[in-house]
Amino acid sequence: DGGITQSPKYLFRKEGQNVTLSCEQNLNHDAMYWYRQDPGQGLRLIYYSQIVNDFQKGDIAEGYSVSREKKESFPLTVTSAQKNPTAFYLCASSVFPDRATNEKLFFGSGTQLSVL
Amino acid sequence: GESVGLHLPTLSVQEGDNSIINCAYSNSASDYFIWYKQESGKGPQFIIDIRSNMDKRQGQRVTVLLNKTVKHLSLQIAATQPGDSAVYFCAEGNSGGSNYKLTFGKGTLLTVNP
């Protein structure tokens, strides 16, 4: 069935370690996004990509990196520079955001990252 | 800065009653609004959206009302069911920008009592 798949569902990071969260979509969407969610908070944008081989920083990009080598895939790496990585990470996709209209985001089921 | 907020962080209703979840926005340039439902440990699910050229839009058991005069958005759920228990988020966007400009509120926790 079509949708967005995030893996793993739970991930643990040791101090000084980089970890990578996977996001794959088969919706043929051009745009993909990574959000961070902390308890009791709204979603905050980390990175987004509107087209393959191109991506932009969101509001809280420090300590994170992404790549967009394929349309279907948008992995997020949480680097050791991110000092407070414990959060729920959500990947989303949408049709190409036309400048004339906003379009709804489709979300994956999330990855809970915790620090050991 | 501009933000999207919620009047009530929690809402408890009886099964079968109607629920109303409110959202205030402060960006007068916002012209796209969307509601999501998020169950514990899951990603947000799209419920309904509305553009600023409308003041009401109906879906299955849900209605979104937009009052641009007072910058207020509400989600009405008819005949609330236990499966409606979740956190509900509103978000706003500006079609003058791009999709990443969706700004999310903190959410309202809806609890449905049997």
mmCIF file with all atom_site columns, C-alpha atoms in Angstrom:
data_model
loop_
_atom_site.group_PDB
_atom_site.id
_atom_site.type_symbol
_atom_site.label_atom_id
_atom_site.label_alt_id
_atom_site.label_comp_id
_atom_site.label_asym_id
_atom_site.label_entity_id
_atom_site.label_seq_id
_atom_site.pdbx_PDB_ins_code
_atom_site.Cartn_x
_atom_site.Cartn_y
_atom_site.Cartn_z
_atom_site.occupancy
_atom_site.B_iso_or_equiv
_atom_site.pdbx_formal_charge
_atom_site.auth_seq_id
_atom_site.auth_comp_id
_atom_site.auth_asym_id
_atom_site.auth_atom_id
_atom_site.pdbx_PDB_model_num
ATOM 1   C CA . ASP A 1 1   ? 0.000   0.000  0.000  1.00 0.00 ? 1   ASP A CA 1
ATOM 2   C CA . GLY A 1 2   ? 1.166   3.540  -0.651 1.00 0.00 ? 2   GLY A CA 1
ATOM 3   C CA . GLY A 1 3   ? 2.603   5.727  2.015  1.00 0.00 ? 3   GLY A CA 1
ATOM 4   C CA . ILE A 1 4   ? 5.633   6.854  3.934  1.00 0.00 ? 4   ILE A CA 1
ATOM 5   C CA . THR A 1 5   ? 7.763   4.359  5.829  1.00 0.00 ? 5   THR A CA 1
ATOM 6   C CA . GLN A 1 6   ? 10.067  5.398  8.629  1.00 0.00 ? 6   GLN A CA 1
ATOM 7   C CA . SER A 1 7   ? 12.545  3.077  10.278 1.00 0.00 ? 7   SER A CA 1
ATOM 8   C CA . PRO A 1 8   ? 13.470  2.116  12.849 1.00 0.00 ? 8   PRO A CA 1
ATOM 9   C CA . LYS A 1 9   ? 10.535  2.876  15.154 1.00 0.00 ? 9   LYS A CA 1
ATOM 10  C CA . TYR A 1 10  ? 12.889  3.148  18.147 1.00 0.00 ? 10  TYR A CA 1
ATOM 11  C CA . LEU A 1 11  ? 16.549  4.135  18.071 1.00 0.00 ? 11  LEU A CA 1
ATOM 12  C CA . PHE A 1 12  ? 19.140  4.611  20.765 1.00 0.00 ? 12  PHE A CA 1
ATOM 13  C CA . ARG A 1 13  ? 22.207  6.785  20.403 1.00 0.00 ? 13  ARG A CA 1
ATOM 14  C CA . LYS A 1 14  ? 25.389  6.659  22.417 1.00 0.00 ? 14  LYS A CA 1
ATOM 15  C CA . GLU A 1 15  ? 27.237  9.848  23.209 1.00 0.00 ? 15  GLU A CA 1
ATOM 16  C CA . GLY A 1 16  ? 29.428  10.962 20.308 1.00 0.00 ? 16  GLY A CA 1
ATOM 17  C CA . GLN A 1 17  ? 27.668  8.678  17.850 1.00 0.00 ? 17  GLN A CA 1
ATOM 18  C CA . ASN A 1 18  ? 25.985  9.602  14.597 1.00 0.00 ? 18  ASN A CA 1
ATOM 19  C CA . VAL A 1 19  ? 22.723  7.836  13.804 1.00 0.00 ? 19  VAL A CA 1
ATOM 20  C CA . THR A 1 20  ? 20.660  7.782  10.624 1.00 0.00 ? 20  THR A CA 1
ATOM 21  C CA . LEU A 1 21  ? 16.882  7.680  10.419 1.00 0.00 ? 21  LEU A CA 1
ATOM 22  C CA . SER A 1 22  ? 15.342  6.242  7.279  1.00 0.00 ? 22  SER A CA 1
ATOM 23  C CA . CYS A 1 23  ? 12.377  7.685  5.367  1.00 0.00 ? 23  CYS A CA 1
ATOM 24  C CA . GLU A 1 24  ? 10.996  6.138  2.182  1.00 0.00 ? 24  GLU A CA 1
ATOM 25  C CA . GLN A 1 25  ? 7.861   7.129  0.257  1.00 0.00 ? 25  GLN A CA 1
ATOM 26  C CA . ASN A 1 26  ? 6.092   5.539  -2.702 1.00 0.00 ? 26  ASN A CA 1
ATOM 27  C CA . LEU A 1 27  ? 3.599   8.343  -3.241 1.00 0.00 ? 27  LEU A CA 1
ATOM 28  C CA . ASN A 1 28  ? 5.636   9.838  -6.078 1.00 0.00 ? 28  ASN A CA 1
ATOM 29  C CA . HIS A 1 29  ? 5.835   13.087 -4.111 1.00 0.00 ? 29  HIS A CA 1
ATOM 30  C CA . ASP A 1 30  ? 8.507   15.586 -5.045 1.00 0.00 ? 30  ASP A CA 1
ATOM 31  C CA . ALA A 1 31  ? 8.838   17.268 -1.660 1.00 0.00 ? 31  ALA A CA 1
ATOM 32  C CA . MET A 1 32  ? 9.976   15.644 1.579  1.00 0.00 ? 32  MET A CA 1
ATOM 33  C CA . TYR A 1 33  ? 10.422  17.024 5.080  1.00 0.00 ? 33  TYR A CA 1
ATOM 34  C CA . TRP A 1 34  ? 11.841  16.185 8.484  1.00 0.00 ? 34  TRP A CA 1
ATOM 35  C CA . TYR A 1 35  ? 10.206  17.470 11.666 1.00 0.00 ? 35  TYR A CA 1
ATOM 36  C CA . ARG A 1 36  ? 11.151  17.123 15.284 1.00 0.00 ? 36  ARG A CA 1
ATOM 37  C CA . GLN A 1 37  ? 8.462   16.754 17.965 1.00 0.00 ? 37  GLN A CA 1
ATOM 38  C CA . ASP A 1 38  ? 9.134   17.217 21.673 1.00 0.00 ? 38  ASP A CA 1
ATOM 39  C CA . PRO A 1 39  ? 6.526   16.373 24.346 1.00 0.00 ? 39  PRO A CA 1
ATOM 40  C CA . GLY A 1 40  ? 3.826   19.010 24.512 1.00 0.00 ? 40  GLY A CA 1
ATOM 41  C CA . GLN A 1 41  ? 5.311   20.917 21.593 1.00 0.00 ? 41  GLN A CA 1
ATOM 42  C CA . GLY A 1 42  ? 4.342   21.572 18.027 1.00 0.00 ? 42  GLY A CA 1
ATOM 43  C CA . LEU A 1 43  ? 6.319   20.234 15.102 1.00 0.00 ? 43  LEU A CA 1
ATOM 44  C CA . ARG A 1 44  ? 9.547   22.024 14.227 1.00 0.00 ? 44  ARG A CA 1
ATOM 45  C CA . LEU A 1 45  ? 11.059  21.800 10.767 1.00 0.00 ? 45  LEU A CA 1
ATOM 46  C CA . ILE A 1 46  ? 14.598  20.433 10.521 1.00 0.00 ? 46  ILE A CA 1
ATOM 47  C CA . TYR A 1 47  ? 15.224  20.102 6.771  1.00 0.00 ? 47  TYR A CA 1
ATOM 48  C CA . TYR A 1 48  ? 13.183  19.914 3.617  1.00 0.00 ? 48  TYR A CA 1
ATOM 49  C CA . SER A 1 49  ? 13.756  18.959 0.018  1.00 0.00 ? 49  SER A CA 1
ATOM 50  C CA . GLN A 1 50  ? 11.630  20.008 -2.908 1.00 0.00 ? 50  GLN A CA 1
ATOM 51  C CA . ILE A 1 51  ? 13.509  18.062 -5.567 1.00 0.00 ? 51  ILE A CA 1
ATOM 52  C CA . VAL A 1 52  ? 16.168  15.376 -5.889 1.00 0.00 ? 52  VAL A CA 1
ATOM 53  C CA . ASN A 1 53  ? 19.722  16.493 -5.104 1.00 0.00 ? 53  ASN A CA 1
ATOM 54  C CA . ASP A 1 54  ? 18.502  19.665 -3.443 1.00 0.00 ? 54  ASP A CA 1
ATOM 55  C CA . PHE A 1 55  ? 17.544  20.458 0.148  1.00 0.00 ? 55  PHE A CA 1
ATOM 56  C CA . GLN A 1 56  ? 17.240  23.446 2.471  1.00 0.00 ? 56  GLN A CA 1
ATOM 57  C CA . LYS A 1 57  ? 17.621  24.047 6.180  1.00 0.00 ? 57  LYS A CA 1
ATOM 58  C CA . GLY A 1 58  ? 14.526  24.461 8.267  1.00 0.00 ? 58  GLY A CA 1
ATOM 59  C CA . ASP A 1 59  ? 14.225  26.223 11.602 1.00 0.00 ? 59  ASP A CA 1
ATOM 60  C CA . ILE A 1 60  ? 16.396  23.841 13.665 1.00 0.00 ? 60  ILE A CA 1
ATOM 61  C CA . ALA A 1 61  ? 18.943  22.320 11.251 1.00 0.00 ? 61  ALA A CA 1
ATOM 62  C CA . GLU A 1 62  ? 22.008  22.557 13.527 1.00 0.00 ? 62  GLU A CA 1
ATOM 63  C CA . GLY A 1 63  ? 23.352  19.115 14.416 1.00 0.00 ? 63  GLY A CA 1
ATOM 64  C CA . TYR A 1 64  ? 21.475  17.378 11.604 1.00 0.00 ? 64  TYR A CA 1
ATOM 65  C CA . SER A 1 65  ? 22.280  16.459 8.006  1.00 0.00 ? 65  SER A CA 1
ATOM 66  C CA . VAL A 1 66  ? 20.254  15.034 5.115  1.00 0.00 ? 66  VAL A CA 1
ATOM 67  C CA . SER A 1 67  ? 20.660  13.751 1.583  1.00 0.00 ? 67  SER A CA 1
ATOM 68  C CA . ARG A 1 68  ? 18.218  13.389 -1.304 1.00 0.00 ? 68  ARG A CA 1
ATOM 69  C CA . GLU A 1 69  ? 19.848  11.126 -3.869 1.00 0.00 ? 69  GLU A CA 1
ATOM 70  C CA . LYS A 1 70  ? 16.580  9.476  -4.863 1.00 0.00 ? 70  LYS A CA 1
ATOM 71  C CA . LYS A 1 71  ? 13.049  10.841 -5.087 1.00 0.00 ? 71  LYS A CA 1
ATOM 72  C CA . GLU A 1 72  ? 11.745  8.120  -2.791 1.00 0.00 ? 72  GLU A CA 1
ATOM 73  C CA . SER A 1 73  ? 14.292  8.501  -0.014 1.00 0.00 ? 73  SER A CA 1
ATOM 74  C CA . PHE A 1 74  ? 15.230  11.300 2.410  1.00 0.00 ? 74  PHE A CA 1
ATOM 75  C CA . PRO A 1 75  ? 17.427  9.972  5.260  1.00 0.00 ? 75  PRO A CA 1
ATOM 76  C CA . LEU A 1 76  ? 18.189  12.145 8.282  1.00 0.00 ? 76  LEU A CA 1
ATOM 77  C CA . THR A 1 77  ? 21.469  11.869 10.190 1.00 0.00 ? 77  THR A CA 1
ATOM 78  C CA . VAL A 1 78  ? 21.552  13.064 13.777 1.00 0.00 ? 78  VAL A CA 1
ATOM 79  C CA . THR A 1 79  ? 25.176  13.964 14.385 1.00 0.00 ? 79  THR A CA 1
ATOM 80  C CA . SER A 1 80  ? 27.147  14.124 17.613 1.00 0.00 ? 80  SER A CA 1
ATOM 81  C CA . ALA A 1 81  ? 26.884  17.913 17.358 1.00 0.00 ? 81  ALA A CA 1
ATOM 82  C CA . GLN A 1 82  ? 23.190  17.655 18.274 1.00 0.00 ? 82  GLN A CA 1
ATOM 83  C CA . LYS A 1 83  ? 23.427  17.822 22.075 1.00 0.00 ? 83  LYS A CA 1
ATOM 84  C CA . ASN A 1 84  ? 19.778  17.200 22.825 1.00 0.00 ? 84  ASN A CA 1
ATOM 85  C CA . PRO A 1 85  ? 18.660  14.624 20.275 1.00 0.00 ? 85  PRO A CA 1
ATOM 86  C CA . THR A 1 86  ? 15.989  12.848 22.319 1.00 0.00 ? 86  THR A CA 1
ATOM 87  C CA . ALA A 1 87  ? 12.720  13.460 20.470 1.00 0.00 ? 87  ALA A CA 1
ATOM 88  C CA . PHE A 1 88  ? 10.126  11.963 18.150 1.00 0.00 ? 88  PHE A CA 1
ATOM 89  C CA . TYR A 1 89  ? 11.174  12.467 14.519 1.00 0.00 ? 89  TYR A CA 1
ATOM 90  C CA . LEU A 1 90  ? 8.590   12.701 11.774 1.00 0.00 ? 90  LEU A CA 1
ATOM 91  C CA . CYS A 1 91  ? 9.135   12.498 8.054  1.00 0.00 ? 91  CYS A CA 1
ATOM 92  C CA . ALA A 1 92  ? 6.553   13.924 5.656  1.00 0.00 ? 92  ALA A CA 1
ATOM 93  C CA . SER A 1 93  ? 6.020   14.350 1.951  1.00 0.00 ? 93  SER A CA 1
ATOM 94  C CA . SER A 1 94  ? 3.816   16.379 -0.353 1.00 0.00 ? 94  SER A CA 1
ATOM 95  C CA . VAL A 1 95  ? 3.263   17.118 -3.984 1.00 0.00 ? 95  VAL A CA 1
ATOM 96  C CA . PHE A 1 96  ? 5.573   19.839 -5.234 1.00 0.00 ? 96  PHE A CA 1
ATOM 97  C CA . PRO A 1 97  ? 4.598   22.984 -3.312 1.00 0.00 ? 97  PRO A CA 1
ATOM 98  C CA . ASP A 1 98  ? 3.241   25.329 -5.924 1.00 0.00 ? 98  ASP A CA 1
ATOM 99  C CA . ARG A 1 99  ? 3.869   28.963 -5.108 1.00 0.00 ? 99  ARG A CA 1
ATOM 100 C CA . ALA A 1 100 ? 0.177   29.647 -5.605 1.00 0.00 ? 100 ALA A CA 1
ATOM 101 C CA . THR A 1 101 ? -1.083  27.100 -3.109 1.00 0.00 ? 101 THR A CA 1
ATOM 102 C CA . ASN A 1 102 ? -0.074  25.156 -0.063 1.00 0.00 ? 102 ASN A CA 1
ATOM 103 C CA . GLU A 1 103 ? -0.581  21.416 -0.104 1.00 0.00 ? 103 GLU A CA 1
ATOM 104 C CA . LYS A 1 104 ? -1.158  19.032 2.754  1.00 0.00 ? 104 LYS A CA 1
ATOM 105 C CA . LEU A 1 105 ? 1.654   16.968 4.182  1.00 0.00 ? 105 LEU A CA 1
ATOM 106 C CA . PHE A 1 106 ? 1.498   13.181 4.525  1.00 0.00 ? 106 PHE A CA 1
ATOM 107 C CA . PHE A 1 107 ? 3.388   11.909 7.557  1.00 0.00 ? 107 PHE A CA 1
ATOM 108 C CA . GLY A 1 108 ? 5.204   8.702  8.399  1.00 0.00 ? 108 GLY A CA 1
ATOM 109 C CA . SER A 1 109 ? 4.705   6.870  11.697 1.00 0.00 ? 109 SER A CA 1
ATOM 110 C CA . GLY A 1 110 ? 7.762   8.418  13.332 1.00 0.00 ? 110 GLY A CA 1
ATOM 111 C CA . THR A 1 111 ? 11.020  7.335  14.965 1.00 0.00 ? 111 THR A CA 1
ATOM 112 C CA . GLN A 1 112 ? 11.605  7.797  18.702 1.00 0.00 ? 112 GLN A CA 1
ATOM 113 C CA . LEU A 1 113 ? 15.268  8.604  19.304 1.00 0.00 ? 113 LEU A CA 1
ATOM 114 C CA . SER A 1 114 ? 16.684  8.317  22.791 1.00 0.00 ? 114 SER A CA 1
ATOM 115 C CA . VAL A 1 115 ? 20.148  8.860  24.217 1.00 0.00 ? 115 VAL A CA 1
ATOM 116 C CA . LEU A 1 116 ? 21.818  6.078  26.209 1.00 0.00 ? 116 LEU A CA 1
ATOM 117 C CA . GLY B 2 1   ? 7.014   36.377 16.133 1.00 0.00 ? 1   GLY B CA 1
ATOM 118 C CA . GLU B 2 2   ? 3.860   35.013 14.474 1.00 0.00 ? 2   GLU B CA 1
ATOM 119 C CA . SER B 2 3   ? 2.500   31.805 15.908 1.00 0.00 ? 3   SER B CA 1
ATOM 120 C CA . VAL B 2 4   ? -0.348  29.367 15.937 1.00 0.00 ? 4   VAL B CA 1
ATOM 121 C CA . GLY B 2 5   ? -1.807  28.619 19.341 1.00 0.00 ? 5   GLY B CA 1
ATOM 122 C CA . LEU B 2 6   ? -4.637  26.763 20.977 1.00 0.00 ? 6   LEU B CA 1
ATOM 123 C CA . HIS B 2 7   ? -7.150  27.993 23.545 1.00 0.00 ? 7   HIS B CA 1
ATOM 124 C CA . LEU B 2 8   ? -7.562  24.658 25.344 1.00 0.00 ? 8   LEU B CA 1
ATOM 125 C CA . PRO B 2 9   ? -4.729  22.199 25.835 1.00 0.00 ? 9   PRO B CA 1
ATOM 126 C CA . THR B 2 10  ? -7.119  19.420 26.950 1.00 0.00 ? 10  THR B CA 1
ATOM 127 C CA . LEU B 2 11  ? -10.726 18.602 26.187 1.00 0.00 ? 11  LEU B CA 1
ATOM 128 C CA . SER B 2 12  ? -12.793 15.824 27.720 1.00 0.00 ? 12  SER B CA 1
ATOM 129 C CA . VAL B 2 13  ? -16.172 14.861 26.248 1.00 0.00 ? 13  VAL B CA 1
ATOM 130 C CA . GLN B 2 14  ? -18.750 12.120 26.590 1.00 0.00 ? 14  GLN B CA 1
ATOM 131 C CA . GLU B 2 15  ? -19.147 9.593  23.828 1.00 0.00 ? 15  GLU B CA 1
ATOM 132 C CA . GLY B 2 16  ? -21.825 10.764 21.422 1.00 0.00 ? 16  GLY B CA 1
ATOM 133 C CA . ASP B 2 17  ? -21.410 14.450 22.229 1.00 0.00 ? 17  ASP B CA 1
ATOM 134 C CA . ASN B 2 18  ? -20.063 16.973 19.762 1.00 0.00 ? 18  ASN B CA 1
ATOM 135 C CA . SER B 2 19  ? -16.494 18.246 20.268 1.00 0.00 ? 19  SER B CA 1
ATOM 136 C CA . ILE B 2 20  ? -15.148 21.655 19.389 1.00 0.00 ? 20  ILE B CA 1
ATOM 137 C CA . ILE B 2 21  ? -11.390 22.253 19.280 1.00 0.00 ? 21  ILE B CA 1
ATOM 138 C CA . ASN B 2 22  ? -10.221 25.824 18.878 1.00 0.00 ? 22  ASN B CA 1
ATOM 139 C CA . CYS B 2 23  ? -7.135  27.389 17.388 1.00 0.00 ? 23  CYS B CA 1
ATOM 140 C CA . ALA B 2 24  ? -6.007  31.021 17.242 1.00 0.00 ? 24  ALA B CA 1
ATOM 141 C CA . TYR B 2 25  ? -3.575  32.278 14.660 1.00 0.00 ? 25  TYR B CA 1
ATOM 142 C CA . SER B 2 26  ? -1.770  35.584 14.526 1.00 0.00 ? 26  SER B CA 1
ATOM 143 C CA . ASN B 2 27  ? -0.318  35.758 11.003 1.00 0.00 ? 27  ASN B CA 1
ATOM 144 C CA . SER B 2 28  ? -2.773  37.823 8.982  1.00 0.00 ? 28  SER B CA 1
ATOM 145 C CA . ALA B 2 29  ? -1.047  36.675 5.769  1.00 0.00 ? 29  ALA B CA 1
ATOM 146 C CA . SER B 2 30  ? -1.943  33.018 6.398  1.00 0.00 ? 30  SER B CA 1
ATOM 147 C CA . ASP B 2 31  ? -4.423  31.746 3.854  1.00 0.00 ? 31  ASP B CA 1
ATOM 148 C CA . TYR B 2 32  ? -4.273  27.985 4.275  1.00 0.00 ? 32  TYR B CA 1
ATOM 149 C CA . PHE B 2 33  ? -5.238  26.063 7.394  1.00 0.00 ? 33  PHE B CA 1
ATOM 150 C CA . ILE B 2 34  ? -5.149  22.377 8.150  1.00 0.00 ? 34  ILE B CA 1
ATOM 151 C CA . TRP B 2 35  ? -6.094  20.033 10.987 1.00 0.00 ? 35  TRP B CA 1
ATOM 152 C CA . TYR B 2 36  ? -4.234  16.850 11.892 1.00 0.00 ? 36  TYR B CA 1
ATOM 153 C CA . LYS B 2 37  ? -5.034  14.053 14.340 1.00 0.00 ? 37  LYS B CA 1
ATOM 154 C CA . GLN B 2 38  ? -2.189  12.300 16.126 1.00 0.00 ? 38  GLN B CA 1
ATOM 155 C CA . GLU B 2 39  ? -2.619  9.151  18.161 1.00 0.00 ? 39  GLU B CA 1
ATOM 156 C CA . SER B 2 40  ? -0.011  8.211  20.737 1.00 0.00 ? 40  SER B CA 1
ATOM 157 C CA . GLY B 2 41  ? 3.241   7.016  19.154 1.00 0.00 ? 41  GLY B CA 1
ATOM 158 C CA . LYS B 2 42  ? 2.008   7.589  15.613 1.00 0.00 ? 42  LYS B CA 1
ATOM 159 C CA . GLY B 2 43  ? 2.417   10.187 12.915 1.00 0.00 ? 43  GLY B CA 1
ATOM 160 C CA . PRO B 2 44  ? -0.186  12.908 12.317 1.00 0.00 ? 44  PRO B CA 1
ATOM 161 C CA . GLN B 2 45  ? -3.093  12.039 10.049 1.00 0.00 ? 45  GLN B CA 1
ATOM 162 C CA . PHE B 2 46  ? -4.731  14.630 7.814  1.00 0.00 ? 46  PHE B CA 1
ATOM 163 C CA . ILE B 2 47  ? -8.295  15.451 8.815  1.00 0.00 ? 47  ILE B CA 1
ATOM 164 C CA . ILE B 2 48  ? -9.419  18.471 6.835  1.00 0.00 ? 48  ILE B CA 1
ATOM 165 C CA . ASP B 2 49  ? -8.079  21.695 5.371  1.00 0.00 ? 49  ASP B CA 1
ATOM 166 C CA . ILE B 2 50  ? -9.542  25.039 4.376  1.00 0.00 ? 50  ILE B CA 1
ATOM 167 C CA . ARG B 2 51  ? -8.370  28.001 2.339  1.00 0.00 ? 51  ARG B CA 1
ATOM 168 C CA . SER B 2 52  ? -9.061  31.570 3.279  1.00 0.00 ? 52  SER B CA 1
ATOM 169 C CA . ASN B 2 53  ? -11.606 32.107 0.514  1.00 0.00 ? 53  ASN B CA 1
ATOM 170 C CA . MET B 2 54  ? -13.970 29.883 2.509  1.00 0.00 ? 54  MET B CA 1
ATOM 171 C CA . ASP B 2 55  ? -15.348 30.167 6.038  1.00 0.00 ? 55  ASP B CA 1
ATOM 172 C CA . LYS B 2 56  ? -16.660 26.638 6.422  1.00 0.00 ? 56  LYS B CA 1
ATOM 173 C CA . ARG B 2 57  ? -15.824 23.223 5.083  1.00 0.00 ? 57  ARG B CA 1
ATOM 174 C CA . GLN B 2 58  ? -17.351 19.895 5.962  1.00 0.00 ? 58  GLN B CA 1
ATOM 175 C CA . GLY B 2 59  ? -15.984 16.389 5.879  1.00 0.00 ? 59  GLY B CA 1
ATOM 176 C CA . GLN B 2 60  ? -17.184 13.122 7.288  1.00 0.00 ? 60  GLN B CA 1
ATOM 177 C CA . ARG B 2 61  ? -18.321 13.970 10.858 1.00 0.00 ? 61  ARG B CA 1
ATOM 178 C CA . VAL B 2 62  ? -15.966 16.960 10.906 1.00 0.00 ? 62  VAL B CA 1
ATOM 179 C CA . THR B 2 63  ? -16.435 20.620 10.129 1.00 0.00 ? 63  THR B CA 1
ATOM 180 C CA . VAL B 2 64  ? -13.795 23.335 10.057 1.00 0.00 ? 64  VAL B CA 1
ATOM 181 C CA . LEU B 2 65  ? -14.823 26.930 10.616 1.00 0.00 ? 65  LEU B CA 1
ATOM 182 C CA . LEU B 2 66  ? -12.603 29.873 9.781  1.00 0.00 ? 66  LEU B CA 1
ATOM 183 C CA . ASN B 2 67  ? -13.187 33.350 11.165 1.00 0.00 ? 67  ASN B CA 1
ATOM 184 C CA . LYS B 2 68  ? -10.652 35.641 9.551  1.00 0.00 ? 68  LYS B CA 1
ATOM 185 C CA . THR B 2 69  ? -11.942 38.694 11.390 1.00 0.00 ? 69  THR B CA 1
ATOM 186 C CA . VAL B 2 70  ? -10.748 37.368 14.736 1.00 0.00 ? 70  VAL B CA 1
ATOM 187 C CA . LYS B 2 71  ? -8.124  34.984 13.325 1.00 0.00 ? 71  LYS B CA 1
ATOM 188 C CA . HIS B 2 72  ? -9.808  31.926 14.738 1.00 0.00 ? 72  HIS B CA 1
ATOM 189 C CA . LEU B 2 73  ? -10.096 28.375 13.478 1.00 0.00 ? 73  LEU B CA 1
ATOM 190 C CA . SER B 2 74  ? -12.168 25.571 14.944 1.00 0.00 ? 74  SER B CA 1
ATOM 191 C CA . LEU B 2 75  ? -12.648 21.863 14.351 1.00 0.00 ? 75  LEU B CA 1
ATOM 192 C CA . GLN B 2 76  ? -16.022 20.388 15.152 1.00 0.00 ? 76  GLN B CA 1
ATOM 193 C CA . ILE B 2 77  ? -16.399 16.634 15.520 1.00 0.00 ? 77  ILE B CA 1
ATOM 194 C CA . ALA B 2 78  ? -19.945 15.312 15.514 1.00 0.00 ? 78  ALA B CA 1
ATOM 195 C CA . ALA B 2 79  ? -21.011 12.339 17.631 1.00 0.00 ? 79  ALA B CA 1
ATOM 196 C CA . THR B 2 80  ? -17.556 11.909 19.140 1.00 0.00 ? 80  THR B CA 1
ATOM 197 C CA . GLN B 2 81  ? -16.398 8.309  19.446 1.00 0.00 ? 81  GLN B CA 1
ATOM 198 C CA . PRO B 2 82  ? -13.692 6.684  21.602 1.00 0.00 ? 82  PRO B CA 1
ATOM 199 C CA . GLY B 2 83  ? -11.574 6.318  18.463 1.00 0.00 ? 83  GLY B CA 1
ATOM 200 C CA . ASP B 2 84  ? -11.473 10.101 18.207 1.00 0.00 ? 84  ASP B CA 1
ATOM 201 C CA . SER B 2 85  ? -9.309  10.296 21.336 1.00 0.00 ? 85  SER B CA 1
ATOM 202 C CA . ALA B 2 86  ? -6.022  11.826 20.213 1.00 0.00 ? 86  ALA B CA 1
ATOM 203 C CA . VAL B 2 87  ? -4.046  15.050 20.024 1.00 0.00 ? 87  VAL B CA 1
ATOM 204 C CA . TYR B 2 88  ? -5.357  17.455 17.400 1.00 0.00 ? 88  TYR B CA 1
ATOM 205 C CA . PHE B 2 89  ? -3.045  19.969 15.745 1.00 0.00 ? 89  PHE B CA 1
ATOM 206 C CA . CYS B 2 90  ? -3.869  22.971 13.646 1.00 0.00 ? 90  CYS B CA 1
ATOM 207 C CA . ALA B 2 91  ? -1.363  24.429 11.214 1.00 0.00 ? 91  ALA B CA 1
ATOM 208 C CA . GLU B 2 92  ? -1.291  27.531 9.059  1.00 0.00 ? 92  GLU B CA 1
ATOM 209 C CA . GLY B 2 93  ? 0.394   28.293 5.779  1.00 0.00 ? 93  GLY B CA 1
ATOM 210 C CA . ASN B 2 94  ? 1.000   31.212 3.493  1.00 0.00 ? 94  ASN B CA 1
ATOM 211 C CA . SER B 2 95  ? 0.576   30.547 -0.201 1.00 0.00 ? 95  SER B CA 1
ATOM 212 C CA . GLY B 2 96  ? 2.939   33.394 -0.906 1.00 0.00 ? 96  GLY B CA 1
ATOM 213 C CA . GLY B 2 97  ? 5.704   31.166 0.392  1.00 0.00 ? 97  GLY B CA 1
ATOM 214 C CA . SER B 2 98  ? 6.282   27.442 0.048  1.00 0.00 ? 98  SER B CA 1
ATOM 215 C CA . ASN B 2 99  ? 4.932   24.417 1.845  1.00 0.00 ? 99  ASN B CA 1
ATOM 216 C CA . TYR B 2 100 ? 7.656   24.432 4.457  1.00 0.00 ? 100 TYR B CA 1
ATOM 217 C CA . LYS B 2 101 ? 6.083   27.523 5.928  1.00 0.00 ? 101 LYS B CA 1
ATOM 218 C CA . LEU B 2 102 ? 3.376   25.453 7.593  1.00 0.00 ? 102 LEU B CA 1
ATOM 219 C CA . THR B 2 103 ? 3.448   26.496 11.253 1.00 0.00 ? 103 THR B CA 1
ATOM 220 C CA . PHE B 2 104 ? 2.050   23.989 13.724 1.00 0.00 ? 104 PHE B CA 1
ATOM 221 C CA . GLY B 2 105 ? 0.298   24.642 17.011 1.00 0.00 ? 105 GLY B CA 1
ATOM 222 C CA . LYS B 2 106 ? 1.111   22.680 20.151 1.00 0.00 ? 106 LYS B CA 1
ATOM 223 C CA . GLY B 2 107 ? -2.004  20.523 20.022 1.00 0.00 ? 107 GLY B CA 1
ATOM 224 C CA . THR B 2 108 ? -5.130  19.787 22.060 1.00 0.00 ? 108 THR B CA 1
ATOM 225 C CA . LEU B 2 109 ? -5.594  16.444 23.751 1.00 0.00 ? 109 LEU B CA 1
ATOM 226 C CA . LEU B 2 110 ? -9.126  15.150 23.209 1.00 0.00 ? 110 LEU B CA 1
ATOM 227 C CA . THR B 2 111 ? -10.327 12.441 25.593 1.00 0.00 ? 111 THR B CA 1
ATOM 228 C CA . VAL B 2 112 ? -13.618 10.696 24.908 1.00 0.00 ? 112 VAL B CA 1
ATOM 229 C CA . ASN B 2 113 ? -15.286 9.125  27.928 1.00 0.00 ? 113 ASN B CA 1
ATOM 230 C CA . PRO B 2 114 ? -17.532 6.100  27.366 1.00 0.00 ? 114 PRO B CA 1
#
